PDB file of C-alpha atoms in Angstrom:
ATOM      1  CA  SER A   1       0.000   0.000   0.000  1.00  0.00           C
ATOM      2  CA  GLU A   2       0.952   3.662  -0.362  1.00  0.00           C
ATOM      3  CA  PRO A   3       3.064   5.036   2.502  1.00  0.00           C
ATOM      4  CA  ILE A   4       1.373   7.467   4.899  1.00  0.00           C
ATOM      5  CA  ARG A   5       3.131  10.658   5.934  1.00  0.00           C
ATOM      6  CA  VAL A   6       3.434  11.005   9.707  1.00  0.00           C
ATOM      7  CA  LEU A   7       4.860  14.081  11.412  1.00  0.00           C
ATOM      8  CA  VAL A   8       6.239  14.126  14.949  1.00  0.00           C
ATOM      9  CA  THR A   9       7.230  17.557  16.285  1.00  0.00           C
ATOM     10  CA  GLY A  10       9.704  17.989  19.122  1.00  0.00           C
ATOM     11  CA  SER A  11      11.276  14.903  17.623  1.00  0.00           C
ATOM     12  CA  ALA A  12      14.693  15.383  19.221  1.00  0.00           C
ATOM     13  CA  GLY A  13      13.023  15.332  22.662  1.00  0.00           C
ATOM     14  CA  GLN A  14      12.561  12.505  25.138  1.00  0.00           C
ATOM     15  CA  ILE A  15       8.906  11.634  24.450  1.00  0.00           C
ATOM     16  CA  ALA A  16       9.709  11.293  20.740  1.00  0.00           C
ATOM     17  CA  TYR A  17      12.696   9.096  21.591  1.00  0.00           C
ATOM     18  CA  SER A  18      10.290   6.645  23.267  1.00  0.00           C
ATOM     19  CA  LEU A  19       7.672   7.059  20.509  1.00  0.00           C
ATOM     20  CA  LEU A  20       9.356   6.901  17.121  1.00  0.00           C
ATOM     21  CA  LEU A  21      10.336   3.222  17.131  1.00  0.00           C
ATOM     22  CA  SER A  22       6.765   2.113  17.958  1.00  0.00           C
ATOM     23  CA  ILE A  23       5.382   4.152  15.043  1.00  0.00           C
ATOM     24  CA  ALA A  24       8.125   3.064  12.630  1.00  0.00           C
ATOM     25  CA  LYS A  25       7.765  -0.662  13.326  1.00  0.00           C
ATOM     26  CA  GLY A  26       4.016  -0.743  12.756  1.00  0.00           C
ATOM     27  CA  ASP A  27       2.593  -0.791  16.295  1.00  0.00           C
ATOM     28  CA  VAL A  28       0.279   2.149  15.573  1.00  0.00           C
ATOM     29  CA  PHE A  29      -0.851   2.108  11.940  1.00  0.00           C
ATOM     30  CA  GLY A  30      -0.537  -1.621  11.306  1.00  0.00           C
ATOM     31  CA  LYS A  31       2.061  -4.148  10.253  1.00  0.00           C
ATOM     32  CA  ASP A  32       1.441  -3.682   6.520  1.00  0.00           C
ATOM     33  CA  GLN A  33       1.301   0.125   6.409  1.00  0.00           C
ATOM     34  CA  PRO A  34       4.509   1.734   5.088  1.00  0.00           C
ATOM     35  CA  ILE A  35       5.464   5.054   6.692  1.00  0.00           C
ATOM     36  CA  ILE A  36       7.333   8.217   5.797  1.00  0.00           C
ATOM     37  CA  LEU A  37       8.420   9.906   9.038  1.00  0.00           C
ATOM     38  CA  LEU A  38       8.754  13.677   9.117  1.00  0.00           C
ATOM     39  CA  LEU A  39      10.702  14.922  12.110  1.00  0.00           C
ATOM     40  CA  LEU A  40      10.408  18.609  13.041  1.00  0.00           C
ATOM     41  CA  ASP A  41      12.389  20.351  15.729  1.00  0.00           C
ATOM     42  CA  ILE A  42      13.932  23.756  16.354  1.00  0.00           C
ATOM     43  CA  THR A  43      17.178  24.633  14.558  1.00  0.00           C
ATOM     44  CA  PRO A  44      19.506  24.197  17.597  1.00  0.00           C
ATOM     45  CA  MET A  45      18.238  20.604  17.954  1.00  0.00           C
ATOM     46  CA  LEU A  46      19.095  19.535  14.377  1.00  0.00           C
ATOM     47  CA  PRO A  47      22.429  17.897  15.334  1.00  0.00           C
ATOM     48  CA  VAL A  48      20.637  15.802  17.988  1.00  0.00           C
ATOM     49  CA  LEU A  49      17.927  14.986  15.445  1.00  0.00           C
ATOM     50  CA  GLU A  50      20.632  13.637  13.098  1.00  0.00           C
ATOM     51  CA  GLY A  51      21.497  11.120  15.818  1.00  0.00           C
ATOM     52  CA  VAL A  52      17.845  10.063  16.075  1.00  0.00           C
ATOM     53  CA  VAL A  53      17.759   9.571  12.291  1.00  0.00           C
ATOM     54  CA  MET A  54      20.910   7.427  12.467  1.00  0.00           C
ATOM     55  CA  GLU A  55      19.305   5.225  15.110  1.00  0.00           C
ATOM     56  CA  LEU A  56      16.083   4.842  13.139  1.00  0.00           C
ATOM     57  CA  GLN A  57      18.153   3.822  10.097  1.00  0.00           C
ATOM     58  CA  ASP A  58      20.071   1.363  12.284  1.00  0.00           C
ATOM     59  CA  CYS A  59      16.819  -0.297  13.388  1.00  0.00           C
ATOM     60  CA  SER A  60      16.592  -1.615   9.818  1.00  0.00           C
ATOM     61  CA  LEU A  61      12.803  -1.444   9.676  1.00  0.00           C
ATOM     62  CA  PRO A  62      10.780  -2.885   6.779  1.00  0.00           C
ATOM     63  CA  LEU A  63       7.932  -0.324   6.947  1.00  0.00           C
ATOM     64  CA  LEU A  64      10.009   2.843   7.249  1.00  0.00           C
ATOM     65  CA  ARG A  65      10.328   4.156   3.678  1.00  0.00           C
ATOM     66  CA  ASP A  66      11.875   7.553   4.373  1.00  0.00           C
ATOM     67  CA  ILE A  67      12.913   9.834   7.238  1.00  0.00           C
ATOM     68  CA  VAL A  68      12.871  13.599   6.765  1.00  0.00           C
ATOM     69  CA  PRO A  69      14.477  15.649   9.575  1.00  0.00           C
ATOM     70  CA  THR A  70      13.777  19.381   9.287  1.00  0.00           C
ATOM     71  CA  ASP A  71      13.383  22.707  11.060  1.00  0.00           C
ATOM     72  CA  LYS A  72      11.076  24.059   8.321  1.00  0.00           C
ATOM     73  CA  GLU A  73       7.296  23.935   8.656  1.00  0.00           C
ATOM     74  CA  GLU A  74       6.702  23.952   4.892  1.00  0.00           C
ATOM     75  CA  VAL A  75       8.713  20.709   4.631  1.00  0.00           C
ATOM     76  CA  ALA A  76       7.346  19.079   7.791  1.00  0.00           C
ATOM     77  CA  PHE A  77       3.630  19.698   7.166  1.00  0.00           C
ATOM     78  CA  LYS A  78       3.524  18.838   3.448  1.00  0.00           C
ATOM     79  CA  ASP A  79       0.742  16.396   2.478  1.00  0.00           C
ATOM     80  CA  LEU A  80       0.431  14.959   5.997  1.00  0.00           C
ATOM     81  CA  ASP A  81      -1.869  12.101   6.908  1.00  0.00           C
ATOM     82  CA  VAL A  82      -1.034  12.348  10.616  1.00  0.00           C
ATOM     83  CA  ALA A  83       0.461  15.113  12.777  1.00  0.00           C
ATOM     84  CA  ILE A  84       1.575  14.356  16.344  1.00  0.00           C
ATOM     85  CA  LEU A  85       2.435  17.697  17.923  1.00  0.00           C
ATOM     86  CA  VAL A  86       4.677  16.864  20.871  1.00  0.00           C
ATOM     87  CA  GLY A  87       6.943  19.913  20.842  1.00  0.00           C
ATOM     88  CA  SER A  88       5.924  22.858  23.001  1.00  0.00           C
ATOM     89  CA  MET A  89       7.468  25.476  25.259  1.00  0.00           C
ATOM     90  CA  PRO A  90       8.072  23.822  28.640  1.00  0.00           C
ATOM     91  CA  ARG A  91       7.363  25.737  31.825  1.00  0.00           C
ATOM     92  CA  LYS A  92      10.562  27.236  33.200  1.00  0.00           C
ATOM     93  CA  GLU A  93      11.303  27.989  36.844  1.00  0.00           C
ATOM     94  CA  GLY A  94       9.387  31.095  37.978  1.00  0.00           C
ATOM     95  CA  MET A  95       7.392  31.326  34.748  1.00  0.00           C
ATOM     96  CA  GLU A  96       3.841  32.644  35.043  1.00  0.00           C
ATOM     97  CA  ARG A  97       1.151  30.420  33.533  1.00  0.00           C
ATOM     98  CA  LYS A  98       0.099  33.212  31.178  1.00  0.00           C
ATOM     99  CA  ASP A  99       3.684  33.601  29.893  1.00  0.00           C
ATOM    100  CA  LEU A 100       3.647  29.878  29.139  1.00  0.00           C
ATOM    101  CA  LEU A 101       0.313  30.255  27.341  1.00  0.00           C
ATOM    102  CA  LYS A 102       1.610  33.171  25.301  1.00  0.00           C
ATOM    103  CA  ALA A 103       4.737  31.314  24.151  1.00  0.00           C
ATOM    104  CA  ASN A 104       2.651  28.287  23.155  1.00  0.00           C
ATOM    105  CA  VAL A 105      -0.003  30.330  21.349  1.00  0.00           C
ATOM    106  CA  ASN A 106       2.761  31.495  18.996  1.00  0.00           C
ATOM    107  CA  ILE A 107       3.922  27.922  18.331  1.00  0.00           C
ATOM    108  CA  PHE A 108       0.472  26.403  17.783  1.00  0.00           C
ATOM    109  CA  LYS A 109      -0.863  29.339  15.766  1.00  0.00           C
ATOM    110  CA  SER A 110       2.067  28.876  13.405  1.00  0.00           C
ATOM    111  CA  GLN A 111       1.674  25.075  13.238  1.00  0.00           C
ATOM    112  CA  GLY A 112      -2.102  25.369  12.760  1.00  0.00           C
ATOM    113  CA  ALA A 113      -1.510  27.741   9.852  1.00  0.00           C
ATOM    114  CA  ALA A 114       1.045  25.302   8.389  1.00  0.00           C
ATOM    115  CA  LEU A 115      -1.463  22.432   8.658  1.00  0.00           C
ATOM    116  CA  ASP A 116      -4.025  24.629   6.906  1.00  0.00           C
ATOM    117  CA  LYS A 117      -1.652  25.515   4.110  1.00  0.00           C
ATOM    118  CA  TYR A 118       0.320  22.300   3.513  1.00  0.00           C
ATOM    119  CA  ALA A 119      -1.330  19.207   5.049  1.00  0.00           C
ATOM    120  CA  LYS A 120      -4.102  17.029   3.616  1.00  0.00           C
ATOM    121  CA  LYS A 121      -7.584  18.175   4.673  1.00  0.00           C
ATOM    122  CA  THR A 122      -8.112  14.681   6.082  1.00  0.00           C
ATOM    123  CA  VAL A 123      -5.078  14.958   8.406  1.00  0.00           C
ATOM    124  CA  LYS A 124      -5.553  13.618  11.948  1.00  0.00           C
ATOM    125  CA  VAL A 125      -3.903  15.956  14.447  1.00  0.00           C
ATOM    126  CA  LEU A 126      -2.977  14.904  17.987  1.00  0.00           C
ATOM    127  CA  VAL A 127      -1.678  17.600  20.341  1.00  0.00           C
ATOM    128  CA  VAL A 128       0.507  16.395  23.196  1.00  0.00           C
ATOM    129  CA  GLY A 129       2.562  19.482  24.118  1.00  0.00           C
ATOM    130  CA  ASN A 130       1.180  21.256  27.194  1.00  0.00           C
ATOM    131  CA  PRO A 131      -1.113  22.982  27.942  1.00  0.00           C
ATOM    132  CA  ALA A 132      -2.445  20.370  25.491  1.00  0.00           C
ATOM    133  CA  ASN A 133      -6.174  21.226  25.416  1.00  0.00           C
ATOM    134  CA  THR A 134      -5.640  24.925  24.791  1.00  0.00           C
ATOM    135  CA  ASN A 135      -2.737  24.357  22.378  1.00  0.00           C
ATOM    136  CA  CYS A 136      -5.038  22.033  20.422  1.00  0.00           C
ATOM    137  CA  LEU A 137      -7.811  24.649  20.341  1.00  0.00           C
ATOM    138  CA  ILE A 138      -5.397  27.312  19.045  1.00  0.00           C
ATOM    139  CA  ALA A 139      -4.087  24.962  16.332  1.00  0.00           C
ATOM    140  CA  ALA A 140      -7.655  24.093  15.263  1.00  0.00           C
ATOM    141  CA  LYS A 141      -8.705  27.764  15.164  1.00  0.00           C
ATOM    142  CA  SER A 142      -5.598  28.536  13.076  1.00  0.00           C
ATOM    143  CA  ALA A 143      -6.511  25.853  10.499  1.00  0.00           C
ATOM    144  CA  PRO A 144     -10.026  26.864   9.405  1.00  0.00           C
ATOM    145  CA  SER A 145     -10.056  24.617   6.317  1.00  0.00           C
ATOM    146  CA  ILE A 146      -9.501  21.423   8.353  1.00  0.00           C
ATOM    147  CA  PRO A 147     -12.546  20.033  10.196  1.00  0.00           C
ATOM    148  CA  LYS A 148     -12.451  20.628  13.974  1.00  0.00           C
ATOM    149  CA  GLU A 149     -13.248  16.913  14.423  1.00  0.00           C
ATOM    150  CA  ASN A 150      -9.780  16.101  13.050  1.00  0.00           C
ATOM    151  CA  PHE A 151      -8.103  17.660  16.098  1.00  0.00           C
ATOM    152  CA  SER A 152      -7.706  15.935  19.450  1.00  0.00           C
ATOM    153  CA  CYS A 153      -5.463  16.275  22.478  1.00  0.00           C
ATOM    154  CA  LEU A 154      -3.931  13.556  24.609  1.00  0.00           C
ATOM    155  CA  THR A 155      -5.785  12.544  27.774  1.00  0.00           C
ATOM    156  CA  ARG A 156      -5.139   8.849  27.143  1.00  0.00           C
ATOM    157  CA  LEU A 157      -2.190   8.977  29.548  1.00  0.00           C
ATOM    158  CA  ASP A 158      -4.573  10.089  32.324  1.00  0.00           C
ATOM    159  CA  HIS A 159      -7.054   7.423  31.182  1.00  0.00           C
ATOM    160  CA  ASN A 160      -4.366   4.726  31.352  1.00  0.00           C
ATOM    161  CA  ARG A 161      -3.245   5.969  34.778  1.00  0.00           C
ATOM    162  CA  ALA A 162      -6.808   5.766  36.105  1.00  0.00           C
ATOM    163  CA  ARG A 163      -7.347   2.319  34.616  1.00  0.00           C
ATOM    164  CA  SER A 164      -4.110   1.057  36.109  1.00  0.00           C
ATOM    165  CA  GLN A 165      -4.818   2.442  39.609  1.00  0.00           C
ATOM    166  CA  VAL A 166      -8.147   0.583  39.705  1.00  0.00           C
ATOM    167  CA  ALA A 167      -6.533  -2.600  38.355  1.00  0.00           C
ATOM    168  CA  ILE A 168      -3.751  -2.557  40.959  1.00  0.00           C
ATOM    169  CA  ARG A 169      -6.299  -1.945  43.713  1.00  0.00           C
ATOM    170  CA  CYS A 170      -8.409  -4.913  42.550  1.00  0.00           C
ATOM    171  CA  GLY A 171      -5.428  -7.172  41.850  1.00  0.00           C
ATOM    172  CA  VAL A 172      -6.308  -7.720  38.182  1.00  0.00           C
ATOM    173  CA  PRO A 173      -4.521  -6.920  34.893  1.00  0.00           C
ATOM    174  CA  ALA A 174      -5.345  -3.466  33.503  1.00  0.00           C
ATOM    175  CA  THR A 175      -7.141  -5.073  30.533  1.00  0.00           C
ATOM    176  CA  GLN A 176      -9.829  -6.286  32.966  1.00  0.00           C
ATOM    177  CA  VAL A 177     -10.759  -2.656  33.739  1.00  0.00           C
ATOM    178  CA  THR A 178     -12.835  -0.889  31.072  1.00  0.00           C
ATOM    179  CA  ASN A 179     -14.688   2.381  30.529  1.00  0.00           C
ATOM    180  CA  VAL A 180     -12.954   4.715  32.926  1.00  0.00           C
ATOM    181  CA  ILE A 181     -13.446   8.324  31.809  1.00  0.00           C
ATOM    182  CA  ILE A 182     -11.280  11.422  31.953  1.00  0.00           C
ATOM    183  CA  TRP A 183     -13.400  14.578  31.773  1.00  0.00           C
ATOM    184  CA  GLY A 184     -11.971  18.009  31.002  1.00  0.00           C
ATOM    185  CA  ASN A 185      -8.468  19.417  31.029  1.00  0.00           C
ATOM    186  CA  HIS A 186      -5.166  17.546  30.948  1.00  0.00           C
ATOM    187  CA  SER A 187      -4.198  19.285  34.180  1.00  0.00           C
ATOM    188  CA  SER A 188      -4.653  18.758  37.903  1.00  0.00           C
ATOM    189  CA  THR A 189      -8.343  19.764  37.558  1.00  0.00           C
ATOM    190  CA  GLN A 190      -9.132  16.783  35.299  1.00  0.00           C
ATOM    191  CA  TYR A 191     -11.869  14.475  36.600  1.00  0.00           C
ATOM    192  CA  PRO A 192     -11.131  10.740  36.474  1.00  0.00           C
ATOM    193  CA  ASP A 193     -14.633   9.226  36.646  1.00  0.00           C
ATOM    194  CA  VAL A 194     -15.227   5.549  37.468  1.00  0.00           C
ATOM    195  CA  HIS A 195     -19.031   5.649  37.843  1.00  0.00           C
ATOM    196  CA  HIS A 196     -19.384   3.822  34.500  1.00  0.00           C
ATOM    197  CA  CYS A 197     -16.261   1.694  34.841  1.00  0.00           C
ATOM    198  CA  LYS A 198     -16.451  -2.105  34.879  1.00  0.00           C
ATOM    199  CA  VAL A 199     -13.961  -4.536  36.438  1.00  0.00           C
ATOM    200  CA  ASN A 200     -13.787  -8.171  35.386  1.00  0.00           C
ATOM    201  CA  MET A 201     -13.106 -10.116  38.600  1.00  0.00           C
ATOM    202  CA  SER A 202     -12.600 -13.878  38.099  1.00  0.00           C
ATOM    203  CA  GLY A 203     -14.937 -14.002  35.121  1.00  0.00           C
ATOM    204  CA  SER A 204     -17.780 -11.775  36.317  1.00  0.00           C
ATOM    205  CA  GLU A 205     -18.157  -8.120  35.428  1.00  0.00           C
ATOM    206  CA  LEU A 206     -18.638  -5.799  38.399  1.00  0.00           C
ATOM    207  CA  ALA A 207     -19.260  -2.076  38.650  1.00  0.00           C
ATOM    208  CA  CYS A 208     -16.029  -0.394  39.762  1.00  0.00           C
ATOM    209  CA  PHE A 209     -17.503   0.739  43.112  1.00  0.00           C
ATOM    210  CA  ASP A 210     -18.589  -2.871  43.860  1.00  0.00           C
ATOM    211  CA  ALA A 211     -15.213  -4.290  42.826  1.00  0.00           C
ATOM    212  CA  VAL A 212     -13.091  -1.794  44.795  1.00  0.00           C
ATOM    213  CA  LYS A 213     -15.415  -1.676  47.843  1.00  0.00           C
ATOM    214  CA  ASP A 214     -13.863   1.574  49.096  1.00  0.00           C
ATOM    215  CA  ASP A 215     -15.941   4.602  48.096  1.00  0.00           C
ATOM    216  CA  ALA A 216     -13.804   6.991  50.144  1.00  0.00           C
ATOM    217  CA  TRP A 217     -10.689   5.985  48.195  1.00  0.00           C
ATOM    218  CA  LEU A 218     -12.457   6.213  44.817  1.00  0.00           C
ATOM    219  CA  LYS A 219     -13.816   9.683  45.610  1.00  0.00           C
ATOM    220  CA  GLY A 220     -10.612  10.914  47.253  1.00  0.00           C
ATOM    221  CA  ASP A 221      -7.074   9.536  46.960  1.00  0.00           C
ATOM    222  CA  PHE A 222      -7.738   7.749  43.663  1.00  0.00           C
ATOM    223  CA  ILE A 223      -8.732  11.024  41.967  1.00  0.00           C
ATOM    224  CA  ALA A 224      -5.839  12.946  43.530  1.00  0.00           C
ATOM    225  CA  THR A 225      -3.326  10.247  42.522  1.00  0.00           C
ATOM    226  CA  VAL A 226      -4.372  10.375  38.875  1.00  0.00           C
ATOM    227  CA  GLN A 227      -4.512  14.202  38.857  1.00  0.00           C
ATOM    228  CA  GLN A 228      -1.013  14.518  40.392  1.00  0.00           C
ATOM    229  CA  ARG A 229       0.670  11.556  38.718  1.00  0.00           C
ATOM    230  CA  GLY A 230       2.702  13.637  36.259  1.00  0.00           C
ATOM    231  CA  ALA A 231       4.167  15.706  39.104  1.00  0.00           C
ATOM    232  CA  ALA A 232       4.934  12.531  41.085  1.00  0.00           C
ATOM    233  CA  VAL A 233       6.914  11.100  38.148  1.00  0.00           C
ATOM    234  CA  ILE A 234       8.886  14.354  37.754  1.00  0.00           C
ATOM    235  CA  LYS A 235       9.659  14.381  41.485  1.00  0.00           C
ATOM    236  CA  ALA A 236      10.967  10.807  41.323  1.00  0.00           C
ATOM    237  CA  ARG A 237      12.754  10.785  37.941  1.00  0.00           C
ATOM    238  CA  LYS A 238      13.684  14.473  37.709  1.00  0.00           C
ATOM    239  CA  LEU A 239      12.266  14.165  34.166  1.00  0.00           C
ATOM    240  CA  SER A 240       8.699  14.186  32.910  1.00  0.00           C
ATOM    241  CA  SER A 241       6.818  11.031  31.860  1.00  0.00           C
ATOM    242  CA  ALA A 242       8.158   9.869  28.509  1.00  0.00           C
ATOM    243  CA  MET A 243       7.728   6.089  28.266  1.00  0.00           C
ATOM    244  CA  SER A 244       4.121   6.215  29.490  1.00  0.00           C
ATOM    245  CA  ALA A 245       3.325   9.307  27.412  1.00  0.00           C
ATOM    246  CA  ALA A 246       4.668   7.617  24.267  1.00  0.00           C
ATOM    247  CA  LYS A 247       2.586   4.489  24.997  1.00  0.00           C
ATOM    248  CA  ALA A 248      -0.534   6.655  25.451  1.00  0.00           C
ATOM    249  CA  ILE A 249       0.127   8.457  22.143  1.00  0.00           C
ATOM    250  CA  CYS A 250       0.335   5.068  20.407  1.00  0.00           C
ATOM    251  CA  ASP A 251      -2.903   3.902  22.065  1.00  0.00           C
ATOM    252  CA  HIS A 252      -4.703   7.135  21.088  1.00  0.00           C
ATOM    253  CA  MET A 253      -3.574   7.100  17.435  1.00  0.00           C
ATOM    254  CA  ARG A 254      -4.177   3.365  17.005  1.00  0.00           C
ATOM    255  CA  ASP A 255      -7.743   3.800  18.305  1.00  0.00           C
ATOM    256  CA  ILE A 256      -8.319   6.604  15.785  1.00  0.00           C
ATOM    257  CA  TRP A 257      -6.862   4.450  13.004  1.00  0.00           C
ATOM    258  CA  VAL A 258      -8.540   1.097  13.737  1.00  0.00           C
ATOM    259  CA  GLY A 259     -11.395   2.032  16.112  1.00  0.00           C
ATOM    260  CA  THR A 260     -12.252   1.222  19.718  1.00  0.00           C
ATOM    261  CA  PRO A 261     -13.250  -2.328  20.766  1.00  0.00           C
ATOM    262  CA  GLU A 262     -16.985  -3.120  20.699  1.00  0.00           C
ATOM    263  CA  GLY A 263     -18.762  -1.912  23.847  1.00  0.00           C
ATOM    264  CA  GLU A 264     -15.710  -0.050  25.171  1.00  0.00           C
ATOM    265  CA  PHE A 265     -14.882   3.624  25.182  1.00  0.00           C
ATOM    266  CA  THR A 266     -11.779   5.694  25.685  1.00  0.00           C
ATOM    267  CA  SER A 267     -10.975   9.308  26.603  1.00  0.00           C
ATOM    268  CA  MET A 268      -9.667  12.075  24.364  1.00  0.00           C
ATOM    269  CA  GLY A 269      -9.748  15.846  24.316  1.00  0.00           C
ATOM    270  CA  ILE A 270     -12.086  16.893  21.495  1.00  0.00           C
ATOM    271  CA  TYR A 271     -14.069  19.897  20.326  1.00  0.00           C
ATOM    272  CA  SER A 272     -16.956  20.406  22.765  1.00  0.00           C
ATOM    273  CA  THR A 273     -19.474  22.254  20.590  1.00  0.00           C
ATOM    274  CA  GLY A 274     -22.749  20.336  20.330  1.00  0.00           C
ATOM    275  CA  ASN A 275     -22.099  17.932  23.222  1.00  0.00           C
ATOM    276  CA  SER A 276     -24.991  16.643  25.350  1.00  0.00           C
ATOM    277  CA  TYR A 277     -23.263  16.921  28.754  1.00  0.00           C
ATOM    278  CA  ALA A 278     -23.730  20.677  29.265  1.00  0.00           C
ATOM    279  CA  VAL A 279     -20.017  21.275  28.777  1.00  0.00           C
ATOM    280  CA  PRO A 280     -19.485  24.831  27.473  1.00  0.00           C
ATOM    281  CA  GLU A 281     -19.019  25.246  23.698  1.00  0.00           C
ATOM    282  CA  ASP A 282     -15.767  26.043  21.897  1.00  0.00           C
ATOM    283  CA  LEU A 283     -13.384  24.152  24.177  1.00  0.00           C
ATOM    284  CA  ILE A 284     -11.134  21.155  23.664  1.00  0.00           C
ATOM    285  CA  TYR A 285     -12.451  19.046  26.542  1.00  0.00           C
ATOM    286  CA  SER A 286     -11.863  15.375  27.313  1.00  0.00           C
ATOM    287  CA  PHE A 287     -14.941  13.174  26.815  1.00  0.00           C
ATOM    288  CA  PRO A 288     -15.665   9.449  26.678  1.00  0.00           C
ATOM    289  CA  VAL A 289     -15.652   8.484  22.984  1.00  0.00           C
ATOM    290  CA  GLN A 290     -16.115   5.519  20.704  1.00  0.00           C
ATOM    291  CA  ILE A 291     -14.292   5.488  17.368  1.00  0.00           C
ATOM    292  CA  LYS A 292     -15.256   3.869  14.097  1.00  0.00           C
ATOM    293  CA  ASP A 293     -14.048   4.587  10.535  1.00  0.00           C
ATOM    294  CA  LYS A 294     -11.528   7.107  11.928  1.00  0.00           C
ATOM    295  CA  THR A 295     -14.415   9.181  13.363  1.00  0.00           C
ATOM    296  CA  TRP A 296     -15.138   9.675  17.062  1.00  0.00           C
ATOM    297  CA  LYS A 297     -18.552   9.952  18.675  1.00  0.00           C
ATOM    298  CA  ILE A 298     -19.152  11.081  22.235  1.00  0.00           C
ATOM    299  CA  VAL A 299     -20.713   8.280  24.304  1.00  0.00           C
ATOM    300  CA  GLU A 300     -24.240   9.511  25.007  1.00  0.00           C
ATOM    301  CA  GLY A 301     -26.657   9.001  27.870  1.00  0.00           C
ATOM    302  CA  LEU A 302     -24.260   8.400  30.753  1.00  0.00           C
ATOM    303  CA  ALA A 303     -25.846   9.401  34.070  1.00  0.00           C
ATOM    304  CA  ILE A 304     -24.003  12.255  35.779  1.00  0.00           C
ATOM    305  CA  ASN A 305     -24.495  12.650  39.532  1.00  0.00           C
ATOM    306  CA  ASP A 306     -23.918  15.831  41.562  1.00  0.00           C
ATOM    307  CA  PHE A 307     -20.403  14.759  42.607  1.00  0.00           C
ATOM    308  CA  SER A 308     -19.401  14.295  38.949  1.00  0.00           C
ATOM    309  CA  ARG A 309     -21.156  17.451  37.789  1.00  0.00           C
ATOM    310  CA  SER A 310     -19.238  19.733  40.154  1.00  0.00           C
ATOM    311  CA  LYS A 311     -15.905  18.208  39.077  1.00  0.00           C
ATOM    312  CA  MET A 312     -16.810  18.456  35.369  1.00  0.00           C
ATOM    313  CA  ASP A 313     -17.768  22.113  35.854  1.00  0.00           C
ATOM    314  CA  ALA A 314     -14.557  22.953  37.750  1.00  0.00           C
ATOM    315  CA  THR A 315     -12.288  21.662  34.972  1.00  0.00           C
ATOM    316  CA  ALA A 316     -14.452  23.444  32.351  1.00  0.00           C
ATOM    317  CA  ALA A 317     -14.004  26.724  34.247  1.00  0.00           C
ATOM    318  CA  GLU A 318     -10.214  26.327  34.080  1.00  0.00           C
ATOM    319  CA  LEU A 319     -10.393  25.613  30.336  1.00  0.00           C
ATOM    320  CA  ILE A 320     -12.552  28.698  29.710  1.00  0.00           C
ATOM    321  CA  GLU A 321     -10.009  30.847  31.536  1.00  0.00           C
ATOM    322  CA  GLU A 322      -7.109  29.310  29.573  1.00  0.00           C
ATOM    323  CA  ARG A 323      -8.962  29.723  26.278  1.00  0.00           C
ATOM    324  CA  ASP A 324      -9.860  33.366  26.918  1.00  0.00           C
ATOM    325  CA  THR A 325      -6.253  34.196  27.880  1.00  0.00           C
ATOM    326  CA  ALA A 326      -4.880  32.355  24.819  1.00  0.00           C
ATOM    327  CA  VAL A 327      -7.407  33.788  22.342  1.00  0.00           C
ATOM    328  CA  ALA A 328      -6.530  37.314  23.558  1.00  0.00           C
ATOM    329  CA  PHE A 329      -2.916  36.573  22.538  1.00  0.00           C
ATOM    330  CA  LEU A 330      -4.073  35.380  19.087  1.00  0.00           C
ATOM    331  CA  GLY A 331      -4.965  38.982  18.322  1.00  0.00           C
TER     332      GLY A 331
END
């Protein structure tokens, strides 16, 4: 089959270092799908990027047809099928949140415009660089000719963290835990919701609350653990999550490409306009979704209790504030 063109930005960085091999050897788009990898990073990182290219060559991979390292958007974004936007301005010591937003608005406005101008209109865009939801919204707004549905941001890492916490607590493999939900922002206000989660315990499917049998933990420490997990990893490793972030990116893109399993849903940050959960319009907000034919649909009709509602509203409020600050910088 024809090769697909896949861009990874920030490709000299540590998430990309954990990600590129999985993409190049067919773990994401399938074992018979040839790939052309486009690797974008900033000019000072080009020597490091050369080393990454050497290593990819040295992996001697059957599906990898070409590798294009570049610091130029017009090269990187040309005719893309997939764009994974990992590169962003990291928060530096003593940096105000709004300074971080401003720096990232410039990056994602420029990359959105490049998608608009150079990429295929069918391109699937995944934003990973933080603040991911708002960066994704800015990119989507800067690419008016590409459908908003084609843009998503990564909350699969949070989803996987939540799933794993429940699994460890119940003493089962993570695959036995399904339909956890991450609502809202990929930040410490996110709401990991297990009210619709099922746990398969020795062959019978139980509601998460019945399987865990500790409501206080599920409504307290469990939520806090998932919300703060990124910070906990940084504290321990002195580096941010890379292996687990790369795995989540692969999970997210593979689900877009091949669909979600029957009866299961996953979490991703998507455009909120028209949703049925009273989430404000014009945000990139994480919802439970099912995916078929490369198209997501929000899972409808899930009951939302007062506990969930207040947490969903709190993370929406943070996203509105981020959006309004960022859009002001768009000018």
